[in-house]
Short mmCIF file of C-alpha atoms in Angstrom, two decimals:
data_model
loop_
_atom_site.label_atom_id
_atom_site.label_comp_id
_atom_site.label_asym_id
_atom_site.label_seq_id
_atom_site.Cartn_x
_atom_site.Cartn_y
_atom_site.Cartn_z
CA MET A 9 16.22 -158.33 2.09
CA GLY A 10 18.87 -160.51 0.54
CA GLY A 11 22.23 -158.79 0.79
CA ALA A 12 25.70 -159.45 -0.58
CA GLY A 13 26.50 -163.11 -1.00
CA GLY A 14 22.85 -163.98 -0.30
CA ARG A 15 22.86 -162.67 3.28
CA VAL A 16 19.42 -162.40 4.87
CA THR A 17 19.17 -159.40 7.21
CA THR A 18 18.41 -160.50 10.76
CA GLY A 19 19.43 -159.02 14.10
CA ARG A 20 22.27 -156.53 13.93
CA ARG A 21 22.81 -154.75 10.65
CA VAL A 22 26.29 -155.45 9.24
CA VAL A 23 27.83 -152.21 7.92
CA GLY A 24 31.03 -152.24 5.91
CA VAL A 25 33.14 -149.08 5.88
CA VAL A 26 35.83 -148.58 3.24
CA THR A 27 38.99 -146.58 3.91
CA VAL A 28 41.73 -146.25 1.29
CA SER A 29 44.06 -143.47 2.46
CA ARG A 30 45.22 -141.42 5.43
CA SER A 31 43.02 -138.53 4.28
CA ASP A 32 39.68 -140.35 4.32
CA TYR A 33 40.52 -142.29 7.51
CA GLY A 34 40.59 -139.14 9.65
CA HIS A 35 37.18 -138.15 8.32
CA LEU A 36 35.76 -141.62 8.90
CA VAL A 37 36.89 -142.12 12.51
CA PRO A 38 33.85 -140.35 14.02
CA VAL A 39 31.59 -142.50 11.84
CA LEU A 40 33.44 -145.66 12.88
CA GLU A 41 33.03 -144.71 16.54
CA ALA A 42 29.32 -144.04 16.12
CA ILE A 43 28.76 -147.36 14.32
CA ARG A 44 30.75 -149.20 16.98
CA ASP A 45 28.62 -147.66 19.72
CA ALA A 46 25.27 -148.41 18.05
CA PRO A 47 23.76 -151.53 19.66
CA ASP A 48 22.05 -152.69 16.46
CA LEU A 49 24.99 -152.22 14.05
CA GLU A 50 28.02 -154.42 13.47
CA LEU A 51 31.10 -152.78 11.95
CA ARG A 52 33.28 -154.40 9.30
CA LEU A 53 36.27 -152.27 8.29
CA LEU A 54 37.67 -152.78 4.78
CA VAL A 55 41.15 -151.30 4.37
CA ALA A 56 42.58 -150.83 0.88
CA GLY A 57 44.80 -148.78 -1.41
CA MET A 58 47.48 -146.53 0.03
CA HIS A 59 46.97 -147.84 3.57
CA LEU A 60 48.73 -151.06 2.59
CA ALA A 61 51.67 -149.45 0.76
CA ALA A 62 55.01 -148.88 2.51
CA SER A 63 55.71 -146.03 0.10
CA PHE A 64 52.74 -144.16 1.60
CA GLY A 65 53.61 -144.91 5.21
CA ARG A 66 51.69 -148.22 5.58
CA THR A 67 48.99 -146.43 7.53
CA MET A 68 47.12 -149.70 8.01
CA ASP A 69 49.39 -150.09 11.05
CA THR A 70 48.04 -146.81 12.43
CA ILE A 71 44.48 -148.08 12.05
CA SER A 72 45.35 -151.23 14.00
CA ALA A 73 47.21 -149.22 16.63
CA ASP A 74 44.08 -147.09 17.08
CA GLY A 75 42.26 -150.26 18.12
CA TRP A 76 40.19 -150.95 15.01
CA ALA A 77 39.74 -154.55 13.90
CA ILE A 78 40.39 -154.85 10.16
CA ALA A 79 37.95 -157.25 8.52
CA GLU A 80 39.59 -157.13 5.09
CA GLN A 81 42.91 -155.97 3.66
CA ILE A 82 42.48 -155.23 -0.04
CA PRO A 83 45.74 -154.69 -1.97
CA MET A 84 44.96 -153.10 -5.32
CA LEU A 85 47.63 -150.56 -6.30
CA GLU A 86 49.98 -151.13 -9.21
CA ASP A 87 53.60 -150.21 -8.55
CA SER A 88 53.38 -147.24 -10.90
CA ASP A 89 51.57 -143.94 -11.29
CA THR A 90 50.91 -143.91 -15.04
CA PRO A 91 47.35 -143.53 -16.36
CA GLU A 92 47.47 -147.21 -17.35
CA ALA A 93 48.49 -148.21 -13.82
CA VAL A 94 45.72 -146.15 -12.20
CA ALA A 95 43.15 -147.73 -14.52
CA ALA A 96 44.55 -151.21 -13.82
CA SER A 97 44.48 -150.54 -10.08
CA THR A 98 40.83 -149.53 -10.35
CA GLY A 99 39.98 -152.77 -12.13
CA ARG A 100 41.95 -154.87 -9.67
CA GLY A 101 40.11 -153.11 -6.85
CA VAL A 102 36.71 -154.02 -8.31
CA ALA A 103 37.65 -157.71 -8.35
CA ARG A 104 39.13 -157.72 -4.86
CA PHE A 105 36.29 -155.78 -3.28
CA ALA A 106 33.92 -158.30 -4.86
CA HIS A 107 35.77 -161.13 -3.15
CA ALA A 108 35.63 -159.22 0.14
CA TYR A 109 31.87 -158.62 -0.15
CA THR A 110 31.31 -162.31 -0.76
CA ARG A 111 33.23 -163.18 2.41
CA GLN A 112 31.77 -160.44 4.61
CA ARG A 113 28.09 -160.71 3.60
CA LEU A 114 27.36 -157.06 4.36
CA ASP A 115 23.96 -155.38 4.60
CA LEU A 116 25.30 -151.99 3.54
CA VAL A 117 28.66 -150.41 2.64
CA VAL A 118 29.83 -146.86 3.37
CA VAL A 119 32.26 -145.02 1.09
CA LEU A 120 33.59 -141.47 1.31
CA GLY A 121 34.74 -138.95 -1.23
CA ASP A 122 36.20 -139.31 -4.66
CA ARG A 123 39.24 -141.57 -4.84
CA PHE A 124 39.47 -144.14 -7.64
CA GLU A 125 39.83 -146.81 -4.96
CA MET A 126 36.41 -145.78 -3.60
CA LEU A 127 34.98 -146.05 -7.10
CA SER A 128 36.19 -149.65 -7.20
CA ALA A 129 34.34 -150.38 -3.97
CA ALA A 130 31.11 -148.84 -5.28
CA VAL A 131 31.25 -150.61 -8.66
CA ALA A 132 31.90 -153.97 -6.99
CA ALA A 133 28.79 -153.54 -4.83
CA LEU A 134 26.45 -153.18 -7.83
CA PRO A 135 26.07 -156.87 -8.86
CA PHE A 136 25.44 -157.81 -5.22
CA ALA A 137 22.50 -155.41 -4.94
CA LEU A 138 24.45 -154.13 -1.94
CA PRO A 139 23.27 -150.66 -0.82
CA VAL A 140 26.00 -148.01 -0.94
CA ALA A 141 26.01 -144.98 1.37
CA HIS A 142 28.19 -142.15 0.07
CA ILE A 143 29.66 -139.36 2.21
CA HIS A 144 30.76 -136.04 0.64
CA GLY A 145 28.84 -136.42 -2.61
CA GLY A 146 27.59 -133.43 -4.57
CA GLU A 147 30.84 -131.48 -4.23
CA ALA A 148 33.06 -130.16 -7.00
CA SER A 149 36.79 -130.27 -7.70
CA GLU A 150 36.90 -129.48 -11.38
CA GLY A 151 40.62 -129.84 -12.03
CA ALA A 152 40.82 -133.49 -10.98
CA MET A 153 39.33 -136.71 -12.27
CA ASP A 154 38.04 -137.02 -8.69
CA ASN A 155 35.17 -134.79 -9.81
CA GLN A 156 33.88 -137.36 -12.30
CA ILE A 157 34.60 -140.20 -9.86
CA ARG A 158 32.57 -138.48 -7.14
CA HIS A 159 29.60 -138.01 -9.47
CA ALA A 160 29.90 -141.60 -10.73
CA ILE A 161 29.75 -142.85 -7.14
CA THR A 162 26.64 -140.70 -6.66
CA LYS A 163 24.86 -142.62 -9.40
CA LEU A 164 26.03 -145.93 -7.88
CA ALA A 165 24.99 -144.95 -4.35
CA HIS A 166 21.64 -145.39 -2.63
CA LEU A 167 22.07 -143.00 0.30
CA HIS A 168 23.81 -139.64 0.14
CA PHE A 169 25.34 -137.80 3.09
CA ALA A 170 26.00 -134.25 1.91
CA SER A 171 28.35 -131.94 3.78
CA ALA A 172 26.45 -128.72 2.99
CA PRO A 173 23.07 -127.61 1.59
CA GLU A 174 24.75 -126.54 -1.66
CA HIS A 175 25.95 -130.11 -2.19
CA ALA A 176 22.55 -131.58 -1.39
CA ARG A 177 21.01 -129.35 -4.05
CA ARG A 178 23.57 -130.56 -6.59
CA LEU A 179 22.73 -134.18 -5.77
CA ALA A 180 19.06 -133.43 -6.36
CA ALA A 181 19.91 -131.69 -9.63
CA MET A 182 21.70 -134.89 -10.70
CA GLY A 183 18.38 -136.71 -10.48
CA GLU A 184 18.73 -138.31 -7.03
CA GLU A 185 15.47 -138.76 -5.15
CA ALA A 186 15.02 -136.35 -2.26
CA TRP A 187 14.45 -139.07 0.37
CA ARG A 188 17.91 -140.49 -0.34
CA ILE A 189 19.69 -137.16 0.34
CA HIS A 190 20.65 -136.17 3.89
CA THR A 191 22.50 -132.96 4.73
CA VAL A 192 24.69 -133.93 7.68
CA GLY A 193 27.91 -131.89 7.49
CA ALA A 194 31.47 -133.15 7.15
CA PRO A 195 32.16 -135.96 9.65
CA GLY A 196 35.84 -135.00 9.78
CA LEU A 197 34.83 -131.91 11.75
CA ASP A 198 33.33 -134.06 14.51
CA ARG A 199 36.78 -134.99 15.76
CA LEU A 200 37.61 -131.31 16.27
CA ARG A 201 34.87 -130.64 18.84
CA ALA A 202 36.69 -132.35 21.71
CA PHE A 203 40.18 -132.10 20.26
CA THR A 204 42.92 -130.53 22.37
CA PRO A 205 45.96 -129.76 20.22
CA MET A 206 49.46 -130.64 21.28
CA SER A 207 51.38 -127.58 22.44
CA ARG A 208 53.46 -125.71 19.88
CA ALA A 209 56.57 -126.83 21.77
CA ASP A 210 55.51 -130.48 21.54
CA VAL A 211 54.78 -130.18 17.82
CA ALA A 212 58.18 -128.55 17.36
CA THR A 213 59.86 -131.42 19.18
CA ALA A 214 57.95 -134.09 17.25
CA LEU A 215 58.85 -132.60 13.87
CA ARG A 216 62.22 -131.03 14.73
CA LEU A 217 60.91 -127.54 14.04
CA PRO A 218 62.32 -124.29 15.38
CA PRO A 219 59.97 -122.93 18.06
CA ALA A 220 60.03 -119.46 16.52
CA GLY A 221 59.51 -118.32 12.98
CA PRO A 222 56.70 -119.19 10.58
CA TRP A 223 55.73 -122.79 9.85
CA LEU A 224 54.21 -123.62 6.48
CA LEU A 225 52.29 -126.86 6.00
CA VAL A 226 52.67 -127.88 2.35
CA THR A 227 50.62 -130.55 0.57
CA PHE A 228 50.54 -130.68 -3.22
CA HIS A 229 48.80 -133.39 -5.25
CA PRO A 230 48.95 -133.82 -9.03
CA VAL A 231 46.11 -132.17 -10.90
CA THR A 232 44.99 -135.37 -12.57
CA LEU A 233 43.21 -133.76 -15.53
CA GLU A 234 46.42 -131.83 -16.20
CA TYR A 235 48.88 -134.59 -15.32
CA GLY A 236 51.22 -133.67 -18.16
CA ASP A 237 51.90 -130.39 -16.35
CA THR A 238 52.69 -131.90 -12.94
CA ALA A 239 56.43 -131.23 -13.14
CA ALA A 240 55.88 -127.60 -14.15
CA HIS A 241 53.29 -127.09 -11.41
CA VAL A 242 55.42 -128.47 -8.61
CA ASP A 243 58.52 -126.63 -9.86
CA GLU A 244 56.63 -123.33 -9.67
CA LEU A 245 55.50 -124.13 -6.13
CA LEU A 246 58.96 -125.10 -4.90
CA ALA A 247 60.54 -122.04 -6.52
CA ALA A 248 58.15 -119.86 -4.53
CA LEU A 249 58.72 -121.77 -1.28
CA GLU A 250 62.48 -121.42 -1.54
CA LYS A 251 62.06 -117.65 -1.55
CA VAL A 252 60.22 -117.68 1.78
CA ASP A 253 63.58 -117.90 3.46
CA ASP A 254 62.45 -117.39 7.07
CA ALA A 255 59.88 -120.23 7.06
CA THR A 256 60.21 -123.89 7.99
CA LEU A 257 58.35 -126.18 5.60
CA VAL A 258 56.49 -129.32 6.71
CA VAL A 259 55.87 -131.11 3.41
CA THR A 260 53.57 -134.11 3.26
CA TYR A 261 53.58 -136.73 0.51
CA PRO A 262 50.93 -136.68 -2.24
CA ASN A 263 48.26 -139.28 -2.85
CA ALA A 264 48.65 -142.24 -5.21
CA ASP A 265 47.56 -140.24 -8.24
CA THR A 266 48.73 -140.16 -11.83
CA THR A 267 52.29 -138.68 -11.89
CA GLY A 268 52.43 -138.55 -8.11
CA ARG A 269 55.98 -139.89 -8.31
CA VAL A 270 57.00 -136.64 -10.01
CA VAL A 271 55.85 -134.69 -6.94
CA ILE A 272 57.62 -137.11 -4.59
CA ASP A 273 60.90 -136.86 -6.50
CA ARG A 274 60.78 -133.05 -6.46
CA ILE A 275 59.99 -132.69 -2.76
CA GLU A 276 62.64 -135.24 -1.82
CA GLU A 277 65.20 -133.28 -3.87
CA LEU A 278 64.13 -130.10 -2.07
CA ALA A 279 64.52 -131.76 1.33
CA ALA A 280 67.97 -133.03 0.40
CA ARG A 281 69.25 -129.53 -0.36
CA SER A 282 67.33 -127.48 2.21
CA PRO A 283 67.63 -127.89 5.99
CA ARG A 284 64.36 -125.96 6.38
CA VAL A 285 62.27 -128.85 4.98
CA ARG A 286 60.69 -131.65 7.00
CA LEU A 287 59.17 -134.46 4.91
CA ALA A 288 56.30 -136.56 6.27
CA ARG A 289 54.78 -139.63 4.62
CA SER A 290 52.04 -139.62 7.25
CA LEU A 291 51.77 -137.39 10.31
CA GLY A 292 48.97 -139.26 12.05
CA ASP A 293 45.74 -137.53 12.97
CA ARG A 294 46.71 -135.93 16.30
CA LEU A 295 49.96 -134.46 15.04
CA TYR A 296 48.37 -133.32 11.77
CA LEU A 297 45.51 -131.53 13.49
CA SER A 298 47.91 -130.01 16.02
CA LEU A 299 49.96 -128.71 13.12
CA LEU A 300 46.83 -127.11 11.65
CA ALA A 301 46.37 -125.40 15.01
CA HIS A 302 49.91 -124.01 15.15
CA ALA A 303 51.01 -123.55 11.52
CA ASP A 304 51.15 -120.03 10.19
CA ALA A 305 49.75 -120.96 6.79
CA MET A 306 48.95 -123.93 4.58
CA VAL A 307 50.11 -124.07 0.95
CA GLY A 308 49.17 -126.46 -1.84
CA ASN A 309 45.95 -127.94 -3.18
CA SER A 310 44.64 -130.29 -0.49
CA SER A 311 40.93 -130.41 0.33
CA SER A 312 41.99 -130.20 3.99
CA GLY A 313 42.67 -126.52 3.41
CA LEU A 314 39.01 -126.02 2.59
CA ILE A 315 37.36 -128.49 4.97
CA GLU A 316 39.39 -128.59 8.20
CA ALA A 317 41.55 -125.44 8.05
CA PRO A 318 38.65 -122.97 8.53
CA SER A 319 38.03 -124.48 11.98
CA PHE A 320 41.55 -123.38 12.97
CA ALA A 321 41.33 -119.94 11.30
CA LEU A 322 44.34 -121.10 9.28
CA PRO A 323 45.21 -119.11 6.15
CA VAL A 324 45.42 -121.30 3.03
CA VAL A 325 47.10 -120.61 -0.29
CA ASN A 326 45.22 -122.87 -2.71
CA ILE A 327 47.10 -123.46 -5.95
CA GLY A 328 45.66 -124.25 -9.36
CA SER A 329 42.48 -125.95 -10.47
CA ARG A 330 42.39 -129.14 -8.38
CA GLN A 331 39.88 -127.68 -5.89
CA ARG A 332 38.13 -125.36 -8.34
CA GLY A 333 34.39 -125.28 -7.66
CA ARG A 334 34.66 -126.54 -4.06
CA LEU A 335 32.92 -124.65 -1.27
CA ARG A 336 35.39 -122.45 0.62
CA ALA A 337 35.56 -119.97 3.48
CA ALA A 338 37.38 -116.64 3.76
CA ASN A 339 40.64 -118.31 4.88
CA VAL A 340 41.43 -119.42 1.30
CA VAL A 341 43.46 -117.43 -1.23
CA ASP A 342 43.28 -118.92 -4.74
CA VAL A 343 46.22 -118.55 -7.11
CA GLU A 344 47.43 -119.99 -10.39
CA PRO A 345 50.48 -122.33 -10.35
CA ARG A 346 52.92 -119.50 -11.03
CA ARG A 347 55.76 -118.78 -8.63
CA ASP A 348 55.25 -115.05 -8.36
CA GLU A 349 51.53 -115.42 -7.60
CA ILE A 350 52.21 -118.15 -5.06
CA LEU A 351 54.92 -116.15 -3.32
CA HIS A 352 52.78 -113.03 -3.17
CA ALA A 353 49.88 -115.03 -1.70
CA ILE A 354 52.11 -116.66 0.92
CA HIS A 355 53.33 -113.27 2.11
CA ALA A 356 49.75 -112.01 2.20
CA ALA A 357 48.58 -115.06 4.16
CA LEU A 358 51.38 -114.65 6.71
CA ALA A 359 50.44 -111.03 7.40
CA PRO A 360 48.66 -110.51 10.75
CA ALA A 361 46.15 -108.32 8.96
CA PHE A 362 44.95 -111.35 6.97
CA ARG A 363 44.65 -113.79 9.86
CA ARG A 364 43.15 -111.47 12.45
CA PRO A 365 39.68 -111.29 10.83
CA LEU A 366 39.58 -115.08 10.55
CA GLU A 367 39.17 -115.59 14.30
CA GLY A 368 35.76 -117.13 14.93
CA LEU A 369 35.36 -118.02 11.26
CA ALA A 370 32.33 -120.23 10.61
CA ASN A 371 33.17 -123.48 8.84
CA PRO A 372 30.83 -123.96 5.85
CA TYR A 373 31.13 -127.75 6.19
CA GLY A 374 28.98 -128.10 9.27
CA ASP A 375 28.77 -128.06 13.04
CA GLY A 376 30.74 -131.16 14.04
CA HIS A 377 27.74 -133.44 14.62
CA ALA A 378 27.69 -135.31 11.31
CA ALA A 379 28.46 -138.85 12.51
CA ALA A 380 25.38 -139.11 14.73
CA ARG A 381 23.17 -138.00 11.84
CA ILE A 382 24.82 -140.49 9.48
CA VAL A 383 24.46 -143.42 11.85
CA LYS A 384 20.84 -142.57 12.58
CA VAL A 385 20.12 -143.02 8.88
CA LEU A 386 22.21 -146.20 8.67
CA ARG A 387 20.18 -147.67 11.54
CA GLU A 388 16.75 -146.61 10.32
CA ALA A 389 16.97 -146.93 6.52
CA VAL A 390 14.72 -149.64 5.10
CA LEU A 391 16.89 -151.88 2.93
CA ASP A 392 14.20 -153.08 0.54
CA ALA A 393 13.59 -153.10 -3.19
CA ARG A 394 12.75 -149.38 -3.14
CA MET A 395 16.24 -148.70 -1.78
CA ILE A 396 17.98 -150.76 -4.44
CA GLN A 397 15.91 -149.81 -7.48
CA LYS A 398 16.81 -146.19 -8.12
CA ARG A 399 14.49 -143.82 -9.95
CA GLU A 400 15.49 -140.60 -11.67
CA ARG A 401 13.97 -137.32 -10.58
CA ASP A 402 14.51 -134.11 -12.55
CA HIS A 403 13.56 -131.47 -10.00
CA ASP A 404 13.16 -133.07 -6.57
CA PRO A 405 14.19 -130.58 -3.88
CA ALA A 406 16.72 -132.00 -1.41
CA ARG A 407 15.74 -132.07 2.24
#
């Protein structure tokens, strides 16, 4: 078929993969490896958004250091975190992804998740009749605009890679044809199958942590549908953390969301006055996963607490509505953004009686073999008019 920029598909299928932040990159690495190893696929990596920003650790350099060739660098973020700036960044991203698609002449593009930068990539593909494959569709995170973005990408996408049967059923309920929906699991879990964590001593050295005493991994993002309350939310969290006086806090930076600067200002102020705080713009995948293996609890509202943390039997205190509606395992304690509730939940999560039953916990997001299933579909899918011309189905059961 004719692809982006008038490309005619012959020989190896050219697959673009979009990554926009440190969080999606870790999940995409197993997919990148599987595409690279497929003899009939050619990988083009499109790097955008936070990866290019020094204020978020310029993680594009990490991608290059990992040995991945970057086909396109797509700067799109405004130097602000207001609603106007996020909307403008989205529009800028549409234009710049369009330019990239014209240059790269892809047969298919892969996006993951629910970031506004990913929405830009999916919208830009539409006029090219460029098939979009979407990973992690059908999920819910009702407190964030990510929820609407994820569902919007679903309607723009032509292939759906669901992380769990529940999510596949939601995709079908949204009118997607059953043959487009593939339940594959979360590809981010693939990297855990052969992962050997750094020792606790090595993690302590890398992050200047005391070897003894509890470690709390803290990641808090703005709740974008409640962005006017960001300051109050983060103040309640930090008030609770300051009362856990025997713990060392490893605090990571938030995403480039509306009012994210408020969170950054607050955590930097906390680090300036407390020697127990270690700030990290980006930990890198190996150190981050090793920290999940050795931390005593995770606190905040990151999806990592629901997707990766169960594989480490790591207790998670999930705050507020950002992840409301998302599939979760028994390692998660949900609380409102109120300091007393947060503090009580942290103490509960740190108790041996809470963690002991989590050993051997099954992760609801799959078995760690998602990438092979995804790439099988990418190789075998017929990219014809039937793929591009979507039809609505009211009650098709998902496979």
